[in-house]
Amino acid sequence: MVQDCSAILKRFYFLERELVKMQAGWMPGTEHLESKFWLGESLWKDSLVAKDLRERVLELRYPDSRVVVGDDQPFIDFVLKFQKAPNALAFLMGLTRILKPLIKNHFTKYLELADQLDDAPTIRILKYGMADLNEQIASSEKVITEFAAIYPEYAEIADSWVQLLKKTVDTSKDIFFEAEGFRIPVLHLSSPSFEISRYGKRDRSFAQALFPWPDSLEPARGAGCGSELQIRQAVHHINEVWAAEMAASVIFDLTEDAPSDFLIDAARWCYDEIRHCRMGYTRLLTWGFRKEEIPLGSFSYEAGADVDPVTRLGIIYYFESTYIHTKSERTKTFAKCGDRMSSHDMDFDWADELIHTYYGTRWLKYFLEKKGDIRTPNQVRQESEKCIATIRQRATDKQREECEGGYRRMLNRGRELGFVDNSERVSAVTNGDSHNFRG
Ligand SMILES: [Fe+2]
Ligand SMILES: [Fe+2]
């Protein structure tokens, strides 16, 4: 009956919502870059399933417009235990080998029991949710294997964690269908409570530099031109991983204080930044750069380490609104130079950034009003800019040298790969494939 279905779907909604929050919570503290990519995409897709489930619950309960946790708290408490993994690899393994399969089995069971006609809107939501879960569970194995190969010291403890979860949680059981929370397995964990990392952990298979390019440290140095601008843009794109982390951190910090569509906007924001990061990474690999040559920094994320969540939201908004004009300019510049792929990336990036500035204004305004803070989003933006100025001022000689060294190595390597110093027209060297421009 409708009441039974809406009760189960409400539980599914809160489970999916917790999935988004816990994946966001782990993103900054996850070292392995491909795992960060995986988390960003996964949390975005989960947020869409959560959104659809919530709307379906409201449809079934109309005219009641409340969707509150109520008696479902024990289920949420159970799911939150998965967050307390001993390291990022363990979290990923527990999530994709136990928790997501458990949720998938519940979706399957619901689909088996549901009336395909009367409850057809739910059928569609869960079928799409199942497709996402199947894809996430399958794709995670390659990511986990690579993570364990780069961080072998995490593997043993991660395996023990998964064994502990397996012993306690039978993924074939229908625990989320229980009318009460009393049959939920109790996970006895020795791990301390989970805390999000305020430092953006970086993958050791890349070059490390807190400030990844000279203009990150000193904006007055400018973005350069010609082939330097091409390489710089791709390096800046991959370094937008910090923006994904900042969006993830605001999901983690602010979701409970916001209406339901905040999670949807912030999850999309997070995934878009992951896509921008992949754009740069793909360009660099296609051109022939190796992982260990590519500098990965984290200064923009760490600028928010000691401030409140709204100022952190202001930091990402500061970058979005300050540099948005460069996206359309560079779309044209790269097209003029014959680098059609970079131009194409910048064009799609620009489309995303226009939405992001809207997200920034909308949610800063919301949280300021809620707190009774009379500042405008632009005033917060100015406060946030000070955080960036502070971390730049504190740069040590070693950090400056890491930045300059990485920059010089990238440009030297670029010359080896056929990039030429020409500010008018970058060498349009192709290998016969019009989609594979060197320049
Ligand atoms: Fe971006
Ligand atoms: Fe953005």
Coordinates of C-alpha atoms and ligand atoms in Angstrom, one line a residue:
M1 CA 0.0 0.0 0.0
V2 CA 1.0 3.6 -0.5
Q3 CA 1.9 4.1 3.2
D4 CA 4.2 1.1 3.2
C5 CA 5.9 2.1 0.0
S6 CA 6.4 5.7 1.1
A7 CA 7.9 4.6 4.4
I8 CA 10.5 2.4 2.6
L9 CA 11.3 5.1 0.0
K10 CA 11.8 7.7 2.7
R11 CA 14.4 5.4 4.2
F12 CA 16.1 4.9 0.8
Y13 CA 16.1 8.7 0.4
F14 CA 17.9 9.2 3.7
L15 CA 20.4 6.4 2.9
E16 CA 21.3 7.9 -0.5
R17 CA 21.6 11.3 1.1
E18 CA 24.0 9.9 3.7
L19 CA 26.0 8.3 0.9
V20 CA 26.5 11.7 -0.7
K21 CA 27.6 13.3 2.5
M22 CA 30.0 10.5 3.5
Q23 CA 31.6 10.4 0.0
A24 CA 32.0 14.1 0.1
G25 CA 33.5 13.9 3.6
W26 CA 36.2 11.5 2.5
M27 CA 37.1 13.3 -0.7
P28 CA 39.7 15.8 0.6
G29 CA 41.4 13.1 2.7
T30 CA 41.6 10.6 -0.1
E31 CA 45.1 10.6 -1.5
H32 CA 44.6 8.7 -4.8
L33 CA 43.5 11.1 -7.6
E34 CA 41.4 8.5 -9.5
S35 CA 39.6 7.7 -6.3
K36 CA 38.7 11.4 -5.8
F37 CA 37.4 11.4 -9.4
W38 CA 35.3 8.2 -8.6
L39 CA 33.9 9.8 -5.4
G40 CA 32.9 13.0 -7.2
E41 CA 31.0 11.2 -9.9
S42 CA 29.5 8.7 -7.5
L43 CA 28.2 11.3 -5.1
W44 CA 26.7 13.4 -7.9
K45 CA 24.7 10.4 -9.2
D46 CA 23.6 9.4 -5.8
S47 CA 22.4 12.9 -5.2
L48 CA 20.1 12.6 -8.2
V49 CA 18.7 9.4 -7.0
A50 CA 18.1 11.0 -3.6
K51 CA 16.4 13.9 -5.2
D52 CA 14.0 11.7 -7.2
L53 CA 13.3 9.5 -4.1
R54 CA 12.4 12.6 -2.0
E55 CA 10.1 13.9 -4.7
R56 CA 8.4 10.5 -4.9
V57 CA 7.9 10.3 -1.2
L58 CA 6.3 13.7 -1.3
E59 CA 4.0 12.6 -4.2
L60 CA 2.9 9.6 -2.2
R61 CA 2.3 11.6 0.9
Y62 CA 0.7 14.6 -0.6
P63 CA -0.4 17.1 0.9
D64 CA 2.1 16.4 3.7
S65 CA 5.2 18.3 2.7
R66 CA 7.6 17.1 5.3
V67 CA 10.3 14.5 4.8
V68 CA 11.9 14.0 8.2
V69 CA 14.2 11.3 9.6
G70 CA 11.9 10.4 12.5
D71 CA 12.1 6.6 13.3
D72 CA 14.7 6.0 10.6
Q73 CA 17.6 7.4 12.6
P74 CA 18.9 3.9 13.6
F75 CA 19.3 3.1 9.9
I76 CA 21.2 6.3 9.3
D77 CA 23.4 5.6 12.4
F78 CA 24.2 2.1 10.9
V79 CA 25.2 3.6 7.5
L80 CA 27.3 6.3 9.1
K81 CA 29.5 3.6 10.7
F82 CA 30.9 2.9 7.2
Q83 CA 32.3 6.5 7.3
K84 CA 34.6 5.6 10.2
A85 CA 37.0 3.6 8.0
P86 CA 40.6 3.5 9.1
N87 CA 41.9 5.0 5.8
A88 CA 40.6 6.2 2.4
L89 CA 41.2 2.9 0.7
A90 CA 39.3 1.0 3.4
F91 CA 36.4 3.5 3.1
L92 CA 36.2 2.9 -0.7
M93 CA 36.4 -0.8 -0.2
G94 CA 33.7 -0.9 2.5
L95 CA 31.5 1.4 0.5
T96 CA 31.7 -0.5 -2.8
R97 CA 32.0 -4.1 -1.6
I98 CA 29.5 -4.0 1.3
L99 CA 27.3 -0.9 1.6
K100 CA 26.5 -0.2 -2.0
P101 CA 25.7 -3.9 -2.7
L102 CA 23.5 -3.9 0.4
I103 CA 21.5 -0.9 -1.0
K104 CA 21.4 -2.5 -4.4
N105 CA 19.9 -5.6 -3.0
H106 CA 17.2 -3.6 -1.3
F107 CA 16.4 -1.8 -4.6
T108 CA 16.2 -5.2 -6.3
K109 CA 13.9 -6.6 -3.6
Y110 CA 11.6 -3.5 -3.9
L111 CA 11.5 -3.9 -7.7
E112 CA 10.5 -7.5 -7.3
L113 CA 7.7 -6.7 -4.8
A114 CA 6.4 -3.5 -6.3
D115 CA 3.3 -3.1 -8.4
Q116 CA 4.7 -2.4 -11.8
L117 CA 1.7 -0.4 -12.8
D118 CA 0.5 1.3 -9.7
D119 CA 4.0 2.3 -8.5
A120 CA 5.5 2.8 -12.0
P121 CA 7.2 6.2 -11.2
T122 CA 9.1 4.5 -8.4
I123 CA 10.1 1.6 -10.7
R124 CA 11.8 4.0 -13.0
I125 CA 13.7 5.8 -10.2
L126 CA 15.0 2.5 -8.7
K127 CA 15.9 1.1 -12.1
Y128 CA 18.1 4.1 -12.8
G129 CA 19.5 3.9 -9.3
M130 CA 20.3 0.2 -9.8
A131 CA 22.1 1.0 -13.1
D132 CA 24.2 3.6 -11.3
L133 CA 25.0 1.3 -8.4
N134 CA 26.0 -1.5 -10.8
E135 CA 28.3 0.8 -12.7
Q136 CA 29.8 2.2 -9.5
I137 CA 30.4 -1.2 -8.0
A138 CA 32.0 -2.5 -11.2
S139 CA 34.2 0.6 -11.9
S140 CA 35.4 0.9 -8.3
E141 CA 37.5 -2.3 -8.5
K142 CA 40.0 -0.9 -11.0
V143 CA 40.3 2.3 -8.9
I144 CA 40.8 0.2 -5.7
T145 CA 43.5 -1.9 -7.3
E146 CA 45.4 1.2 -8.5
F147 CA 45.0 2.9 -5.1
A148 CA 46.4 -0.2 -3.3
A149 CA 49.3 -0.4 -5.7
I150 CA 50.3 3.3 -5.1
Y151 CA 49.6 3.1 -1.3
P152 CA 50.5 -0.6 -0.4
E153 CA 50.8 0.4 3.3
Y154 CA 47.0 0.9 3.4
A155 CA 46.1 -2.5 1.9
E156 CA 46.3 -4.7 5.0
I157 CA 44.3 -2.5 7.3
A158 CA 41.7 -1.9 4.5
D159 CA 41.3 -5.7 4.0
S160 CA 40.8 -6.2 7.8
W161 CA 38.2 -3.5 7.7
V162 CA 36.3 -5.2 4.9
Q163 CA 36.5 -8.5 6.7
L164 CA 35.1 -6.9 9.9
L165 CA 32.2 -5.5 7.9
K166 CA 31.6 -8.8 6.1
K167 CA 31.4 -10.6 9.4
T168 CA 28.8 -8.2 10.7
V169 CA 26.7 -7.3 7.7
D170 CA 25.0 -9.9 5.6
T171 CA 24.3 -8.0 2.3
S172 CA 21.6 -10.5 1.4
K173 CA 19.5 -9.6 4.4
D174 CA 16.6 -7.1 4.1
I175 CA 17.6 -5.0 7.0
F176 CA 16.3 -1.7 5.5
F177 CA 12.8 -3.2 5.2
E178 CA 12.5 -3.7 8.9
A179 CA 9.6 -1.8 10.5
E180 CA 11.8 -0.9 13.4
G181 CA 15.5 -0.5 13.7
F182 CA 16.1 -3.4 16.2
R183 CA 17.4 -5.9 13.7
I184 CA 20.1 -3.6 12.3
P185 CA 23.5 -5.2 12.8
V186 CA 25.6 -3.5 15.4
L187 CA 29.1 -2.6 14.2
H188 CA 31.6 -2.4 17.0
L189 CA 34.3 -0.2 15.7
S190 CA 37.4 0.9 17.4
S191 CA 37.9 3.8 14.9
P192 CA 37.5 7.3 16.3
S193 CA 34.7 9.5 15.1
F194 CA 35.1 10.7 11.5
E195 CA 36.6 14.1 10.8
I196 CA 36.9 15.6 7.3
S197 CA 40.4 16.6 6.3
R198 CA 41.0 20.3 6.0
Y199 CA 44.1 19.6 4.0
G200 CA 43.8 18.4 0.4
K201 CA 45.7 15.2 0.3
R202 CA 47.6 14.7 -3.0
D203 CA 48.5 11.6 -4.9
R204 CA 52.2 10.6 -4.5
S205 CA 52.5 9.5 -8.1
F206 CA 52.2 13.2 -9.2
A207 CA 54.7 16.1 -8.6
Q208 CA 53.8 17.9 -5.4
A209 CA 53.7 21.7 -5.0
L210 CA 51.4 23.6 -2.6
F211 CA 51.2 26.3 -5.3
P212 CA 51.1 24.4 -8.6
W213 CA 52.0 27.2 -11.0
P214 CA 53.7 30.6 -10.6
D215 CA 50.5 32.6 -11.1
S216 CA 48.9 30.6 -8.3
L217 CA 51.5 32.1 -6.0
E218 CA 51.8 35.5 -7.7
P219 CA 48.8 36.4 -9.9
A220 CA 50.8 39.3 -11.3
R221 CA 53.1 36.8 -13.1
G222 CA 50.1 36.3 -15.5
A223 CA 49.0 33.2 -17.3
G224 CA 51.6 33.4 -20.1
C225 CA 50.8 33.0 -23.7
G226 CA 51.3 30.6 -26.6
S227 CA 52.4 27.1 -25.6
E228 CA 53.0 28.2 -22.0
L229 CA 49.4 29.2 -21.8
Q230 CA 48.3 25.8 -23.2
I231 CA 50.3 23.9 -20.6
R232 CA 49.4 26.3 -17.8
Q233 CA 45.7 25.9 -18.6
A234 CA 45.8 22.1 -18.5
V235 CA 47.8 22.2 -15.2
H236 CA 45.3 24.7 -13.7
H237 CA 42.4 22.4 -14.9
I238 CA 43.8 19.3 -13.2
N239 CA 44.4 21.4 -10.1
E240 CA 40.7 22.3 -9.9
V241 CA 40.6 19.2 -7.8
W242 CA 40.8 21.7 -4.9
A243 CA 37.4 23.2 -6.0
A244 CA 35.9 19.7 -6.0
E245 CA 37.2 19.3 -2.5
M246 CA 35.8 22.6 -1.4
A247 CA 32.4 21.8 -2.8
A248 CA 32.6 18.4 -1.1
S249 CA 33.5 20.2 2.2
V250 CA 30.5 22.5 2.0
I251 CA 28.3 19.4 1.4
F252 CA 29.7 17.8 4.5
D253 CA 29.5 21.0 6.6
L254 CA 26.3 22.6 5.5
T255 CA 23.8 20.0 4.3
E256 CA 22.1 19.7 7.6
D257 CA 21.5 23.4 7.8
A258 CA 20.1 23.8 4.3
P259 CA 17.0 22.9 2.2
S260 CA 17.2 19.7 0.2
D261 CA 18.2 21.4 -3.1
F262 CA 21.5 22.6 -1.6
L263 CA 22.8 19.0 -1.7
I264 CA 21.8 18.7 -5.3
D265 CA 23.5 22.0 -6.4
A266 CA 26.6 21.3 -4.3
A267 CA 27.0 17.7 -5.6
R268 CA 26.7 18.9 -9.1
W269 CA 29.3 21.6 -8.4
C270 CA 31.6 19.1 -6.9
Y271 CA 31.3 16.7 -9.9
D272 CA 31.7 19.6 -12.4
E273 CA 35.0 20.5 -10.8
I274 CA 36.1 16.8 -11.1
R275 CA 35.2 17.0 -14.8
H276 CA 37.4 20.1 -15.2
C277 CA 40.2 18.3 -13.4
R278 CA 39.8 15.4 -15.8
M279 CA 39.9 17.7 -18.8
G280 CA 43.3 19.0 -17.8
Y281 CA 44.6 15.6 -16.9
T282 CA 43.4 14.1 -20.2
R283 CA 45.0 17.0 -22.2
L284 CA 48.3 16.5 -20.4
L285 CA 48.4 12.8 -20.9
T286 CA 47.4 13.1 -24.5
W287 CA 50.3 15.5 -25.1
G288 CA 52.7 13.0 -23.6
F289 CA 53.3 14.4 -20.1
R290 CA 53.8 11.8 -17.4
K291 CA 52.0 11.7 -14.0
E292 CA 55.2 12.3 -12.0
E293 CA 55.8 15.6 -14.0
I294 CA 52.4 17.1 -13.4
P295 CA 52.4 19.4 -10.3
L296 CA 49.4 19.0 -8.0
G297 CA 48.8 21.7 -5.4
S298 CA 46.3 22.4 -2.7
F299 CA 46.7 26.0 -1.5
S300 CA 43.2 27.1 -2.4
Y301 CA 41.6 24.3 -0.4
E302 CA 43.9 24.7 2.6
A303 CA 43.3 28.5 2.6
G304 CA 40.0 27.5 4.2
A305 CA 41.4 25.2 6.8
D306 CA 40.8 27.5 9.8
V307 CA 37.7 29.4 8.8
D308 CA 34.0 28.8 9.1
P309 CA 32.0 26.8 6.4
V310 CA 30.4 30.0 4.9
T311 CA 33.8 31.6 4.4
R312 CA 34.9 28.3 2.7
L313 CA 31.9 28.6 0.4
G314 CA 33.1 32.2 -0.2
I315 CA 36.5 31.0 -1.2
I316 CA 35.2 28.9 -4.0
Y317 CA 32.8 31.7 -5.0
Y318 CA 35.8 34.1 -5.0
F319 CA 37.6 32.0 -7.6
E320 CA 34.5 31.3 -9.7
S321 CA 33.6 35.0 -10.0
T322 CA 37.1 36.4 -10.3
Y323 CA 38.3 34.2 -13.2
I324 CA 35.1 33.4 -15.1
H325 CA 35.9 35.9 -17.9
T326 CA 39.1 34.0 -18.8
K327 CA 37.1 30.9 -19.8
S328 CA 35.4 32.5 -22.8
E329 CA 38.6 34.4 -23.8
R330 CA 40.6 31.2 -23.8
T331 CA 38.0 29.3 -25.8
K332 CA 38.7 31.8 -28.5
T333 CA 42.5 32.0 -28.0
F334 CA 43.0 28.2 -28.2
A335 CA 40.7 28.0 -31.2
K336 CA 42.8 30.7 -33.0
C337 CA 45.9 28.8 -32.2
G338 CA 44.6 25.5 -33.6
D339 CA 44.3 23.8 -30.2
R340 CA 40.7 22.7 -30.8
M341 CA 40.6 20.3 -27.8
S342 CA 41.6 22.9 -25.2
S343 CA 39.2 25.3 -26.8
H344 CA 36.4 22.8 -26.6
D345 CA 37.2 22.1 -22.9
M346 CA 37.2 25.8 -22.1
D347 CA 33.9 26.3 -23.8
F348 CA 32.2 23.5 -21.7
D349 CA 34.0 24.7 -18.6
W350 CA 32.6 28.2 -19.1
A351 CA 29.1 26.8 -19.4
D352 CA 29.6 25.1 -16.0
E353 CA 31.1 28.1 -14.4
L354 CA 28.2 30.3 -15.2
I355 CA 26.0 27.9 -13.2
H356 CA 28.6 27.8 -10.4
T357 CA 28.6 31.6 -9.9
Y358 CA 24.8 31.3 -9.5
Y359 CA 25.2 28.6 -6.9
G360 CA 27.7 30.7 -5.0
T361 CA 25.5 33.8 -4.9
R362 CA 22.3 31.8 -4.1
W363 CA 23.7 29.7 -1.2
L364 CA 25.9 32.4 0.3
K365 CA 22.8 34.6 0.4
Y366 CA 20.8 31.8 2.0
F367 CA 23.3 30.9 4.7
L368 CA 23.9 34.6 5.6
E369 CA 20.2 35.3 5.9
K370 CA 19.7 32.2 8.0
K371 CA 22.4 33.3 10.4
G372 CA 21.1 36.9 10.5
D373 CA 24.5 38.0 9.1
I374 CA 24.0 41.3 7.3
R375 CA 26.9 40.9 5.0
T376 CA 26.3 40.5 1.2
P377 CA 27.8 37.6 -0.8
N378 CA 30.4 40.1 -2.2
Q379 CA 31.5 41.1 1.3
V380 CA 32.0 37.4 2.2
R381 CA 34.0 37.1 -1.0
Q382 CA 36.3 39.8 0.1
E383 CA 36.9 38.1 3.4
S384 CA 37.6 34.9 1.5
E385 CA 40.1 36.6 -0.7
K386 CA 42.0 37.5 2.5
C387 CA 42.4 33.8 3.2
I388 CA 44.0 33.3 -0.2
A389 CA 46.3 36.3 0.4
T390 CA 47.3 34.9 3.8
I391 CA 48.3 31.5 2.5
R392 CA 50.3 33.2 -0.3
Q393 CA 52.1 35.4 2.2
R394 CA 53.1 32.4 4.3
A395 CA 54.7 30.6 1.4
T396 CA 58.1 29.3 2.4
D397 CA 61.2 29.4 0.3
K398 CA 60.9 25.7 -0.2
Q399 CA 57.3 26.0 -1.4
R400 CA 58.3 28.8 -3.8
E401 CA 61.1 26.6 -5.2
E402 CA 58.8 23.6 -5.6
C403 CA 56.5 25.9 -7.6
E404 CA 59.2 27.3 -9.8
G405 CA 60.9 23.9 -10.3
G406 CA 57.7 22.2 -11.3
Y407 CA 57.0 25.0 -13.8
R408 CA 60.4 24.9 -15.4
R409 CA 60.2 21.1 -15.7
M410 CA 56.8 21.2 -17.3
L411 CA 58.0 23.8 -19.9
N412 CA 61.2 21.9 -20.6
R413 CA 59.2 18.7 -21.1
G414 CA 56.8 20.6 -23.3
R415 CA 59.6 21.6 -25.6
E416 CA 60.7 17.9 -25.8
L417 CA 57.1 17.0 -26.7
G418 CA 57.0 19.5 -29.6
F419 CA 55.5 22.6 -28.0
V420 CA 57.2 25.7 -29.4
D421 CA 57.4 29.2 -27.9
N422 CA 55.2 31.2 -30.1
S423 CA 52.7 33.6 -28.7
E424 CA 51.0 34.2 -32.1
R425 CA 50.3 30.7 -33.2
V426 CA 51.1 27.6 -31.3
S427 CA 52.5 24.9 -33.4
A428 CA 49.6 23.0 -34.9
V429 CA 51.5 19.8 -35.2
T430 CA 49.1 16.9 -35.7
N431 CA 49.7 13.3 -36.2
G432 CA 47.2 13.0 -39.0
D433 CA 44.3 13.0 -36.5
S434 CA 42.5 16.3 -36.5
H435 CA 41.3 15.6 -32.9
N436 CA 44.8 15.1 -31.6
F437 CA 46.5 18.5 -31.9
R438 CA 49.8 18.9 -30.2
G439 CA 49.4 22.6 -30.5
Ligands
FE1 FE 36.1 24.6 -12.6
FE2 FE 33.6 26.1 -10.9

